[in-house]
Short mmCIF file of C-alpha atoms and ligand atoms in Angstrom, two decimals:
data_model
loop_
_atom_site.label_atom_id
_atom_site.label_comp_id
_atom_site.label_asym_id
_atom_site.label_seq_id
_atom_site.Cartn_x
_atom_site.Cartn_y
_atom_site.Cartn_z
CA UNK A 19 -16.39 6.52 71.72
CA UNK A 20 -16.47 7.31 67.92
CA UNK A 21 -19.77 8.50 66.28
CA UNK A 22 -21.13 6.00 63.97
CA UNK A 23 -22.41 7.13 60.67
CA UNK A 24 -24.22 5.93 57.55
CA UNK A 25 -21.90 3.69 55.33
CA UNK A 26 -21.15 5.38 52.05
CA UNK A 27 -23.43 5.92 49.93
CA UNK A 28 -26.49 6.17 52.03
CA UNK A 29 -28.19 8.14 53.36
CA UNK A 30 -30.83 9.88 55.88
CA UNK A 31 -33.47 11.64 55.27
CA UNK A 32 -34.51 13.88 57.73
CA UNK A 33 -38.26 15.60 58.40
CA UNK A 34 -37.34 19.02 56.71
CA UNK A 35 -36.55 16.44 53.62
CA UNK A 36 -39.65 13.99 53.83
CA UNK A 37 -42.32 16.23 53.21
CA UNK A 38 -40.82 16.55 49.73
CA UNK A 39 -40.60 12.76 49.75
CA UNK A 40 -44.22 12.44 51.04
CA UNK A 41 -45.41 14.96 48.37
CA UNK A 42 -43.91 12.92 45.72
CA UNK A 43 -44.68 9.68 46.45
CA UNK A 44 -48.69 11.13 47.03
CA UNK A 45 -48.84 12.43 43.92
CA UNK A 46 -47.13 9.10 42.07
CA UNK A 47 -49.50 7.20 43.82
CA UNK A 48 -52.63 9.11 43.53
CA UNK A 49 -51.91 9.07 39.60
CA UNK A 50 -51.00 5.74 39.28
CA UNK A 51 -54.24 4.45 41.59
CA UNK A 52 -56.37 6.54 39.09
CA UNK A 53 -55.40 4.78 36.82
CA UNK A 54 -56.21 1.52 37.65
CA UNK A 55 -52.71 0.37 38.87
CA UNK A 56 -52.42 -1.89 41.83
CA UNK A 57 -49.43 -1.22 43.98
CA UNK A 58 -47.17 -4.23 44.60
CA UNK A 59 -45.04 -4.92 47.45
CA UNK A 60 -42.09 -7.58 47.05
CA UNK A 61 -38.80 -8.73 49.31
CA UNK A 62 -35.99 -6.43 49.38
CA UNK A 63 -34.18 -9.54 48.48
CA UNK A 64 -34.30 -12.31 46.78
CA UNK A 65 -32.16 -15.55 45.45
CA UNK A 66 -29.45 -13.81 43.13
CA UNK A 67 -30.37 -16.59 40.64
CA UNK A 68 -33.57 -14.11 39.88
CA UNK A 69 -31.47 -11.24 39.38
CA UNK A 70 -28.80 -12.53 37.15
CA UNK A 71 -31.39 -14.80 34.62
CA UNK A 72 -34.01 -11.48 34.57
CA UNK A 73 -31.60 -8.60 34.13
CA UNK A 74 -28.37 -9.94 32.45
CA UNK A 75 -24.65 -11.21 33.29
CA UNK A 76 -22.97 -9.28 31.21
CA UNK A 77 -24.45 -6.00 32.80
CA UNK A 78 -23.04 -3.49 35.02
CA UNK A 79 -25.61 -4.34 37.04
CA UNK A 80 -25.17 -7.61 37.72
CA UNK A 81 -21.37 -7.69 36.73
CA UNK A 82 -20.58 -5.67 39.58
CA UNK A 83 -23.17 -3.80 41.35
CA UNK A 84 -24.81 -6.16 43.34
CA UNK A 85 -25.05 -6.63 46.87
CA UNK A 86 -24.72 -10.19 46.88
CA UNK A 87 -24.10 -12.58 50.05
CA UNK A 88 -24.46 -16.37 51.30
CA UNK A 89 -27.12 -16.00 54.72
CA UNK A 90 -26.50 -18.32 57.63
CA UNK A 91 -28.20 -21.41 55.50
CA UNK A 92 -25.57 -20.88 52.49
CA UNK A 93 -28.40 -19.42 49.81
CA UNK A 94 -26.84 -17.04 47.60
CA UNK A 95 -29.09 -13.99 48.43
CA UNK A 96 -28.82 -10.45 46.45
CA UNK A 97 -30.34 -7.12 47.84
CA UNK A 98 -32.65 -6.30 45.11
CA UNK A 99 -30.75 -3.54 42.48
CA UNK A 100 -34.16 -3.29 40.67
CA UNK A 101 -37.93 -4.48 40.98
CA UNK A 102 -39.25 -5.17 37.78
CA UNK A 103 -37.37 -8.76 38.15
CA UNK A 104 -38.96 -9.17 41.69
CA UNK A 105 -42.57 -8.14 40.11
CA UNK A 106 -42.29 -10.70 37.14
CA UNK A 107 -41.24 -13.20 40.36
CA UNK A 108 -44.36 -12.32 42.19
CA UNK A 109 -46.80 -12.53 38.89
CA UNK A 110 -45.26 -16.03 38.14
CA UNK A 111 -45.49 -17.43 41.41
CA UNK A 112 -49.12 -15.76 41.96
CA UNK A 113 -50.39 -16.87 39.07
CA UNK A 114 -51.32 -12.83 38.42
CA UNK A 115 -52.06 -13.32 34.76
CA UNK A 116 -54.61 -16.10 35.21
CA UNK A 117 -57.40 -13.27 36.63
CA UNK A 118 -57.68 -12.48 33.06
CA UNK A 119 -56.85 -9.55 31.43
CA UNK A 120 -53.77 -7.31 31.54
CA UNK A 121 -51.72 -6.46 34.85
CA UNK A 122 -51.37 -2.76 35.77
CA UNK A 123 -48.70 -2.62 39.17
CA UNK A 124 -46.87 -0.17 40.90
CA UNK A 125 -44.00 0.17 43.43
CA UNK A 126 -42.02 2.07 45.56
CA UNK A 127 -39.03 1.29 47.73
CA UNK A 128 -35.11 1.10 47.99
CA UNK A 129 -32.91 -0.66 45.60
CA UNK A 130 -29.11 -1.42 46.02
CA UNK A 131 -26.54 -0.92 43.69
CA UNK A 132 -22.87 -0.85 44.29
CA UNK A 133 -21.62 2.35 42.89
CA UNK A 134 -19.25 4.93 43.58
CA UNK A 135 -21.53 7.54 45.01
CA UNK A 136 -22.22 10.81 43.80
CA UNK A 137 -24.77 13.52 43.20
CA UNK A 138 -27.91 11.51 42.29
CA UNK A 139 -26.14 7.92 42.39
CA UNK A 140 -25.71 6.06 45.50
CA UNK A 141 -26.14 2.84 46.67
CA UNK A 142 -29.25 2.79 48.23
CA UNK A 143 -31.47 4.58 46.42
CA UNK A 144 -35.63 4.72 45.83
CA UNK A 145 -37.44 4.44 42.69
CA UNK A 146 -41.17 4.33 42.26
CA UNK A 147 -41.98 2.26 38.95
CA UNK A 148 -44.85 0.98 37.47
CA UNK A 149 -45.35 -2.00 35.24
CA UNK A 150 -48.22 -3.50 32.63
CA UNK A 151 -47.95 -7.13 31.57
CA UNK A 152 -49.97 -8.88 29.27
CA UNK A 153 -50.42 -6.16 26.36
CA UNK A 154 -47.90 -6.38 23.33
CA UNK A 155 -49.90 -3.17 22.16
CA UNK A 156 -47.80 0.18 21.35
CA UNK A 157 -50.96 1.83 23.17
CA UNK A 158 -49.32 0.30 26.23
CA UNK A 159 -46.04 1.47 25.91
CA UNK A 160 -47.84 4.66 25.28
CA UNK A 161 -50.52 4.83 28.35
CA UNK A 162 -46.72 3.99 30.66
CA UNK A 163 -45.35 7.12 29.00
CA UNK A 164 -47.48 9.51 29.41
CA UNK A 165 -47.84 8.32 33.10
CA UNK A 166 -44.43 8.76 34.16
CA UNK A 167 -44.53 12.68 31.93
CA UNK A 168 -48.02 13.09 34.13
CA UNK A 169 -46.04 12.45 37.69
CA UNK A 170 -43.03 14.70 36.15
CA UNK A 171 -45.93 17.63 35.40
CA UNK A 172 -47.87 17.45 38.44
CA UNK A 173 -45.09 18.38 40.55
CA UNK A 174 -44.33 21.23 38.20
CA UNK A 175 -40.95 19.72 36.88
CA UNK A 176 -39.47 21.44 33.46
CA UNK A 177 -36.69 21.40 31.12
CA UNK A 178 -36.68 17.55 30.88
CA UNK A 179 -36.59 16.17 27.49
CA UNK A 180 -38.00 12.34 26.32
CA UNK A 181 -35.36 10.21 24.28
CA UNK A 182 -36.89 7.21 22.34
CA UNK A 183 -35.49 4.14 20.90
CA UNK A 184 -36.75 0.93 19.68
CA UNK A 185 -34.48 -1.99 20.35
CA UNK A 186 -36.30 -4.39 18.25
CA UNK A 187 -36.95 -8.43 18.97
CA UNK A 188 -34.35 -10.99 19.02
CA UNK A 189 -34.23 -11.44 15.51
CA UNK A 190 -33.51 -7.94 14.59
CA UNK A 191 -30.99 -8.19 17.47
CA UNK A 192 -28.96 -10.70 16.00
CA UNK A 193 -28.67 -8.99 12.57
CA UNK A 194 -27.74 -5.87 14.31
CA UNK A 195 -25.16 -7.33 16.85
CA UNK A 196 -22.92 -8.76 13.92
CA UNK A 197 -23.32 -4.91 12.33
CA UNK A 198 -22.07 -3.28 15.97
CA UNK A 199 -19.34 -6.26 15.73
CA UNK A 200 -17.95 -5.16 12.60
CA UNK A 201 -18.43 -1.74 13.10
CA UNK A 202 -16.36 -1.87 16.71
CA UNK A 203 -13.60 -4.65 15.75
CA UNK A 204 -11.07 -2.10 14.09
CA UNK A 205 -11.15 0.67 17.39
CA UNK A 206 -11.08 -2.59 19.70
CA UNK A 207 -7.60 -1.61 21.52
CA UNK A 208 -9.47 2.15 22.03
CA UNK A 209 -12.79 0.77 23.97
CA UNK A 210 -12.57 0.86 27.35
CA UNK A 211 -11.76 -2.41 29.40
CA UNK A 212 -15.37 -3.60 29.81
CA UNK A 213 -16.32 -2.77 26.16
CA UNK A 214 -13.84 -4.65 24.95
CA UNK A 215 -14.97 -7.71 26.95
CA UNK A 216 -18.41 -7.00 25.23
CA UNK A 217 -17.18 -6.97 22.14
CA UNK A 218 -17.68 -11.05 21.99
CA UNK A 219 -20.32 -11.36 25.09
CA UNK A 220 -22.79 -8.31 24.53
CA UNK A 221 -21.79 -5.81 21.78
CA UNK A 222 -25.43 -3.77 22.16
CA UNK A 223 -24.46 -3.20 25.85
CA UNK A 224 -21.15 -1.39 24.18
CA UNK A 225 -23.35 1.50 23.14
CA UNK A 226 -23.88 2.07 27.06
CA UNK A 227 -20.60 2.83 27.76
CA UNK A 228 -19.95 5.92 30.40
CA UNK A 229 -16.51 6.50 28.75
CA UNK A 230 -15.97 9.27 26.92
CA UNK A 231 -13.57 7.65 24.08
CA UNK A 232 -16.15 4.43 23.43
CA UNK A 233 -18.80 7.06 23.30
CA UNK A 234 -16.99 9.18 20.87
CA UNK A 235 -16.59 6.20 19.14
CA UNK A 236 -20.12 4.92 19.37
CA UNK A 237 -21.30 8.18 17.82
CA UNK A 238 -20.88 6.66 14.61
CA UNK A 239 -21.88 3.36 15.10
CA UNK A 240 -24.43 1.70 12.93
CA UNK A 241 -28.41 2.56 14.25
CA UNK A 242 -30.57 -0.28 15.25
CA UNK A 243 -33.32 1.48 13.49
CA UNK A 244 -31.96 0.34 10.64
CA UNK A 245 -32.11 -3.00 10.74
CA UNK A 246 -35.91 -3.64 12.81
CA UNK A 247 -37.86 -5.78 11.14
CA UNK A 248 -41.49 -5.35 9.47
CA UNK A 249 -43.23 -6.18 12.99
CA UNK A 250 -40.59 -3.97 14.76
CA UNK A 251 -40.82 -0.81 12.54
CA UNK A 252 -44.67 -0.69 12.72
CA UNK A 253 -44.42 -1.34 17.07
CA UNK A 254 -42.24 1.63 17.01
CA UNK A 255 -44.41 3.84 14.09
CA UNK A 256 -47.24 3.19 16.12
CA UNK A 257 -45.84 4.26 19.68
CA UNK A 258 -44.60 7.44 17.95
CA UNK A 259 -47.78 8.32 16.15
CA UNK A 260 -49.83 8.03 19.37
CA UNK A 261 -47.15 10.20 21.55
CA UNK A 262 -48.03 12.76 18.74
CA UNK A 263 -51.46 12.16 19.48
CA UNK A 264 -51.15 13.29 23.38
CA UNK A 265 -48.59 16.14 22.47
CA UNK A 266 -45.55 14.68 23.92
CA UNK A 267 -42.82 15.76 22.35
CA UNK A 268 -39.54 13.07 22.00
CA UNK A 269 -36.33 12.69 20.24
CA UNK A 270 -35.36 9.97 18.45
CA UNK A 271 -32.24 8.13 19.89
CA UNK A 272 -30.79 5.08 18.27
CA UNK A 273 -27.90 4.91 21.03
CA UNK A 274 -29.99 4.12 23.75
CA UNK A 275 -30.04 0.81 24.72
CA UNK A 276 -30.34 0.96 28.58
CA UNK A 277 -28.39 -0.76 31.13
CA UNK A 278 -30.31 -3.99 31.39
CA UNK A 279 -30.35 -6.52 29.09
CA UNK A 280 -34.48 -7.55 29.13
CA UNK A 281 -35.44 -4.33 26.85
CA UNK A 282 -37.38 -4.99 23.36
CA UNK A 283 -38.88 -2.64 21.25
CA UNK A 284 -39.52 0.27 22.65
CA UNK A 285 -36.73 1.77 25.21
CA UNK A 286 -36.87 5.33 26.77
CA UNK A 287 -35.54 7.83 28.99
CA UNK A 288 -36.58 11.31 30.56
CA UNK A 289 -33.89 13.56 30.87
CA UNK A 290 -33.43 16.50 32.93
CA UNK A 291 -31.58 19.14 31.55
CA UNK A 292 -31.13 20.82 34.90
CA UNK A 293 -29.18 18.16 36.56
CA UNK A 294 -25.31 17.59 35.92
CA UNK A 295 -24.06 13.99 35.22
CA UNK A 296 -26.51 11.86 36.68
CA UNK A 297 -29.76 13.53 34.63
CA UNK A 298 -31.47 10.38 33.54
CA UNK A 299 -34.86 10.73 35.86
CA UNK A 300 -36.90 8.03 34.63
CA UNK A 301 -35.59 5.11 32.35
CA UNK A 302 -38.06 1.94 30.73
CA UNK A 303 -39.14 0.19 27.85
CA UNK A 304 -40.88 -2.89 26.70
CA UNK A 305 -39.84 -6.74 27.76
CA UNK A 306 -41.63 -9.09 25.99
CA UNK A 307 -39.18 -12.62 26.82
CA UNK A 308 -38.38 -11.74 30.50
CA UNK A 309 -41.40 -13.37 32.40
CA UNK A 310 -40.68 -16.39 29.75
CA UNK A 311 -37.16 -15.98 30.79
CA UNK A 312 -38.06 -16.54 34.47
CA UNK A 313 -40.00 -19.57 33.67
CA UNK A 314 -43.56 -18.00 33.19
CA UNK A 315 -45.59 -17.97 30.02
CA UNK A 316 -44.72 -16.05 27.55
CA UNK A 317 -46.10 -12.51 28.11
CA UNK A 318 -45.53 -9.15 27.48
CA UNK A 319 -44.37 -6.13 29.62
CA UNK A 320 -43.80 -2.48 29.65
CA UNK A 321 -43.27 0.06 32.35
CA UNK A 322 -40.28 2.27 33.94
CA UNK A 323 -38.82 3.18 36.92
CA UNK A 324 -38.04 7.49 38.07
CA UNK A 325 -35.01 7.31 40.31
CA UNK A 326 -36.46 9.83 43.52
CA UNK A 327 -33.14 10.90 45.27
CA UNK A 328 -32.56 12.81 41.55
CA UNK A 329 -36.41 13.75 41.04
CA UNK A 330 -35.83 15.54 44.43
CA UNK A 331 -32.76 17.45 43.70
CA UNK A 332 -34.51 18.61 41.01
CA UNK A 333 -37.75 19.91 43.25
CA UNK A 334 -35.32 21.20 45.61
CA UNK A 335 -33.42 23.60 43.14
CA UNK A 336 -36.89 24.75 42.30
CA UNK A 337 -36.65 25.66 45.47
CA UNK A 338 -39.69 23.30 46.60
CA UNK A 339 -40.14 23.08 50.32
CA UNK A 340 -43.33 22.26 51.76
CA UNK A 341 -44.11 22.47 54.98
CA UNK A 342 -46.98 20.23 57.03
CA UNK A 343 -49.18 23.23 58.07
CA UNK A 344 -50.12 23.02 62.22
CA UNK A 345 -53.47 23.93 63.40
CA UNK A 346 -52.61 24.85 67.20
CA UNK A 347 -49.55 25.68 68.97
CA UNK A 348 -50.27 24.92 72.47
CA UNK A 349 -48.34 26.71 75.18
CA UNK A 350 -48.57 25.99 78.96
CA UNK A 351 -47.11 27.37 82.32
CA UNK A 352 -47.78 26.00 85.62
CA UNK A 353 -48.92 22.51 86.97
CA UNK A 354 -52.34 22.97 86.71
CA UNK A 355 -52.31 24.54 83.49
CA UNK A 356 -49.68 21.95 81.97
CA UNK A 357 -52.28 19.05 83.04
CA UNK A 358 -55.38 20.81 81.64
CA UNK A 359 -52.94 21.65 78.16
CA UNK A 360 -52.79 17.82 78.09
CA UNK A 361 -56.22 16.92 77.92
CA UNK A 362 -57.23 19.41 75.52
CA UNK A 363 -54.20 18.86 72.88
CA UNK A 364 -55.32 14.59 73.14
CA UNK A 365 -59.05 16.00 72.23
CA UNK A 366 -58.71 18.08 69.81
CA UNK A 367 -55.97 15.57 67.90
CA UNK A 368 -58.71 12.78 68.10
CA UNK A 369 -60.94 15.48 66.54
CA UNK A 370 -58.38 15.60 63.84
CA UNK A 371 -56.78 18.76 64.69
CA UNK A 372 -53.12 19.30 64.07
CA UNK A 373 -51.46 20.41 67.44
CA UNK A 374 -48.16 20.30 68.72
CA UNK A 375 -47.62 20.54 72.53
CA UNK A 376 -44.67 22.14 73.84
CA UNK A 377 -43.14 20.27 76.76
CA UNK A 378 -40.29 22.76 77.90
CA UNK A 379 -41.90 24.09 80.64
CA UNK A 380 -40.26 27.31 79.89
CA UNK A 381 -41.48 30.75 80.09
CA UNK A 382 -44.29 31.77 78.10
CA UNK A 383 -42.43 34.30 76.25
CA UNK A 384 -39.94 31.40 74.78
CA UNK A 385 -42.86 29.06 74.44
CA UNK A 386 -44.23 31.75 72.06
CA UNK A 387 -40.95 32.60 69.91
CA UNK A 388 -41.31 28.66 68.89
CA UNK A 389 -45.08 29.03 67.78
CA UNK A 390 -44.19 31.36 65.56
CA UNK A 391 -41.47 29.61 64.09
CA UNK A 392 -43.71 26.30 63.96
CA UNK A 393 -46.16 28.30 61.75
CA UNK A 394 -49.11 26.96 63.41
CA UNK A 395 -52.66 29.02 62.38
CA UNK A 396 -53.51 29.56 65.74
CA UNK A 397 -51.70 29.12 69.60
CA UNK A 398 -53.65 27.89 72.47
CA UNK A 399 -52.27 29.44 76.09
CA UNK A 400 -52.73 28.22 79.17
CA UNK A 401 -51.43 30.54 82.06
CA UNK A 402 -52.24 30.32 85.63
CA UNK A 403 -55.21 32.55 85.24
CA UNK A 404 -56.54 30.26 82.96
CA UNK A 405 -56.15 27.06 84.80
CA UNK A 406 -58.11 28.63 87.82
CA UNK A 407 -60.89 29.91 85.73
CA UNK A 408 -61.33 27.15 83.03
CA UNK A 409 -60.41 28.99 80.08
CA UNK A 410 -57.80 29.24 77.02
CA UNK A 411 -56.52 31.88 75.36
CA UNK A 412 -56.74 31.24 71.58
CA UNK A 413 -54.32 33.75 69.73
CA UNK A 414 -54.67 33.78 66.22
CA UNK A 415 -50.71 34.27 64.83
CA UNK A 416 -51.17 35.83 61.08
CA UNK A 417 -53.75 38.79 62.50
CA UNK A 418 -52.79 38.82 66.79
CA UNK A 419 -56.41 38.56 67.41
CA UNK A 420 -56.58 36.94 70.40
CA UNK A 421 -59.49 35.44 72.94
CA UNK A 422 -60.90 33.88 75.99
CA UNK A 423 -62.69 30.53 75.52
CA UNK A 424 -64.04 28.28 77.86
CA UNK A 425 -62.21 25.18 77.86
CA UNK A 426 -65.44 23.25 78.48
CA UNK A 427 -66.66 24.99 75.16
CA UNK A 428 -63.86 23.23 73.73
CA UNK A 429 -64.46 19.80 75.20
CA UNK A 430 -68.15 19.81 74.70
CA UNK A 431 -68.00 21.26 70.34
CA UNK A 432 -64.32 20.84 68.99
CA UNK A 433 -65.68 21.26 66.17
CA UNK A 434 -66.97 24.75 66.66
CA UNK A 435 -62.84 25.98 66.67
CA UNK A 436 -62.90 25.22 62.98
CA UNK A 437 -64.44 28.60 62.27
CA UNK A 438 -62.02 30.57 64.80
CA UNK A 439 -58.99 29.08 61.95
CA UNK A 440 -60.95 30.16 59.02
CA UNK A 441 -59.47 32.89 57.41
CA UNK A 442 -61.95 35.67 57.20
P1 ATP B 508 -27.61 5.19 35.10
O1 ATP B 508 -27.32 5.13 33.64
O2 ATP B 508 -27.77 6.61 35.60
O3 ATP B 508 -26.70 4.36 35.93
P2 ATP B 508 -29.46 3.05 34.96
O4 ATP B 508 -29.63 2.83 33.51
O5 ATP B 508 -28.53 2.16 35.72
O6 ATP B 508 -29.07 4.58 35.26
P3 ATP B 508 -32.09 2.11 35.69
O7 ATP B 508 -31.60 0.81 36.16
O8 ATP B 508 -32.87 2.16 34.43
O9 ATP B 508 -30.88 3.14 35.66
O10 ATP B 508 -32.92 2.81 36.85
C1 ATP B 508 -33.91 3.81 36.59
C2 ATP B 508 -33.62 5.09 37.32
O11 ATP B 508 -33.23 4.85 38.66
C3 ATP B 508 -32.44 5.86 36.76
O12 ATP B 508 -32.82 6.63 35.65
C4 ATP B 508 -32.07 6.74 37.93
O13 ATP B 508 -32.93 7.87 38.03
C5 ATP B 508 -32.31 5.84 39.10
N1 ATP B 508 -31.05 5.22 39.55
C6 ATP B 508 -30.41 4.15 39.03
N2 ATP B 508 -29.29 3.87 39.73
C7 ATP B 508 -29.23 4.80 40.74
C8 ATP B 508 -28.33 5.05 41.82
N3 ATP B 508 -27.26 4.29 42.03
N4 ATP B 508 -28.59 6.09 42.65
C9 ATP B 508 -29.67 6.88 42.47
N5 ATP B 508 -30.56 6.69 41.47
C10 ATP B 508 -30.36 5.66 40.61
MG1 MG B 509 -26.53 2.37 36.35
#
């Protein structure tokens, strides 16, 4: 019969892989708990209504990445290609902003896009992201900022670089989108199909263009920083002036709009310069009118999402693999022995020892080529001797020192063994 395999653009991840995983998402969430977030957990899908209202129709996104399908009852359903839209969902229904206050969530889990795979894009993929509602103050857009740079740090990521932009309100929108119209009319027949649909339906999302001729033409295209408003400019002074406060360093860029359409003021990206195509690591901004936009009251929201599958190419070229370090390595020959290996492997695990049991059954010799290569601290051998007598032999594998304990010694002060793995 033919193998099966995962569909195109997904993928496994095996246990060599998900210590990295589980290293990353600890550290995200130990950062973001500290400081004060909640973490959120909403539907991997929802009605595609949700999806195309919060994040745009005339964006890739919802143009022609989603995985969109009628279920058995005839409901248009779409496997979520984002989560901020599900998390406004989930404060509007929940009533989240009437505790009072402002809103600090978090997330983790897969999203679904439908793109043609490649290093760092495929179409199900993880982010972690984290949101604030109810705060239309540039300390905000700040405090989600430095976050995300915090995560990037702890796990000793470098070379990535911070690109800023402020896309203004509505009103400055609307000025600017008749300056991008003029500006693009005359190369029209150049643009690329979908930028040339844009041209009449979304002319900002033109200046998010993967081609290389629209961008070459883009290069020159009027800057939205030049025509923000009074409100806007002093938003986007302030954001700037308190980055320079915390010592994060940024570049301005007026070209970066971001593919979905809910973004005001302040839009960002963190770049890695270490990864080809596909470097944009984490990607956010402000959205004041989306939980409006999805029928809530009008309130305010920043935060971002960091893509993982690319945040973990980029710990593995640094050549990051942890490994979850074993206590015991326990090794058994012989019925007896085999039994009694049972018994004191379940103890010592409820004693919250790390142990891993070898089942083979083989010789003692192979039994002991694996413990070293599972890099336990210490093995635990049970021969035939041992059986008869009661004992263990506790080997310790960095120095060879190796012992006779009772294994009623064991049973009766577990605890006792923590000193025989202390290095001395
Ligand atoms: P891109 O321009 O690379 O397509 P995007 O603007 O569509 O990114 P966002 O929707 O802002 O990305 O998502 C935030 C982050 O999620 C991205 O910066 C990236 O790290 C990650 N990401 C987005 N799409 C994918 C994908 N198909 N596969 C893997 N990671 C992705
Ligand atoms: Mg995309």
């Amino acid at each position: 019969m033919e193998i099966m395999k995962t569909l195109r653009g997904t993928r496994d991840i095996l246990p060599a892989e998900t210590v990295v995983w589980q290293r990353v998402e600890a550290t995200a969430r130990q950062i973001l708990t500290n400081a004060a977030y909640g973490e959120i957990r909403t539907p991997i899908f929802e009605q595609t209504e949700l999806f195309a209202r919060g994040i745009g129709e005339a964006t890739d996104v919802v143009g022609k990445e989603m995985y969109t399908f009628l279920d058995r009852g005839d409901r248009s359903l779409t496997l979520r290609p984002e989560n901020t839209a599900g998390v406004v969902r989930s404060l509007i229904e929940h009533k989240l902003m009437a505790l009072g206050g402002v809103q600090r969530l978090w997330y983790t889990g897969a999203m679904f896009r439908y793109e043609r795979p490649q290093a760092g894009r495929q179409r199900q993929f993880h982010q972690i992201g984290a949101e604030i509602f109810g705060s239309n103050n540039p300390r905000a857009d700040v405090e989600v900022i430095a976050l995300a740079t915090q995560i990037l740090q702890t796990l000793g990521l470098k070379n990535l670089h911070l690109d800023l932009n402020s896309v203004g309100n509505g009103d400055d929108r609307q000025a600017y989108r008749q300056a991008l119209v003029d500006y693009f009319t005359p190369y029209q027949a150049d643009l690329d199909p979908d930028s040339q649909d844009r041209l009449t339906r979304n002319p900002l999302r033109i200046l998010d263009s993967k081609d290389p001729k629209t961008q070459e033409i883009a290069q020159a295209a009027p800057s939205i920083l030049d025509y923000l408003g009074t409100n806007s400019q002093q938003h986007f002074a302030q954001v700037q002036e308190l980055l320079g406060d915390l010592g994060i360093s940024y570049q301005l860029n007026p070209r970066l709009v971001r593919g979905l359409d809910y973004y005001t003021h302040t839009a960002f990206e963190i770049i890695s310069d270490d990864l080809g195509a596909q470097a944009t690591v984490c990607g956010g901004g402000r959205y004041d009118n989306l939980v409006g936009q999805l029928g809530g009251e009008n309130t305010p929201g920043v935060g971002w999402a960091i893509g993982l599958e690319r945040l973990i190419l980029l710990l593995q070229q640094l050549g990051e693999t942890p490994a979850n370090q074993l206590d015991f390595y326990v090794i058994s020959k012989g019925e007896l022995a085999e039994k009694q290996a049972v018994v004191l492997t379940h103890k010592l695990r409820t004693q919250g020892f790390s142990l891993e049991l070898d089942l083979s059954g083989s010789a003692i010799g192979k039994q002991f080529k694996r413990a070293d290569r599972s890099k336990a601290l210490a093995c635990l051998i049970l021969g035939e001797t041992e059986a008869q007598n009661g004992t263990v032999q506790l080997k310790i594998l960095a120095t060879g020192e190796q012992r006779s304990i009772d294994q009623a010694t064991i049973l009766n002060d577990p605890q006792a063994l923590r000193q025989e793995l202390a290095p001395n």
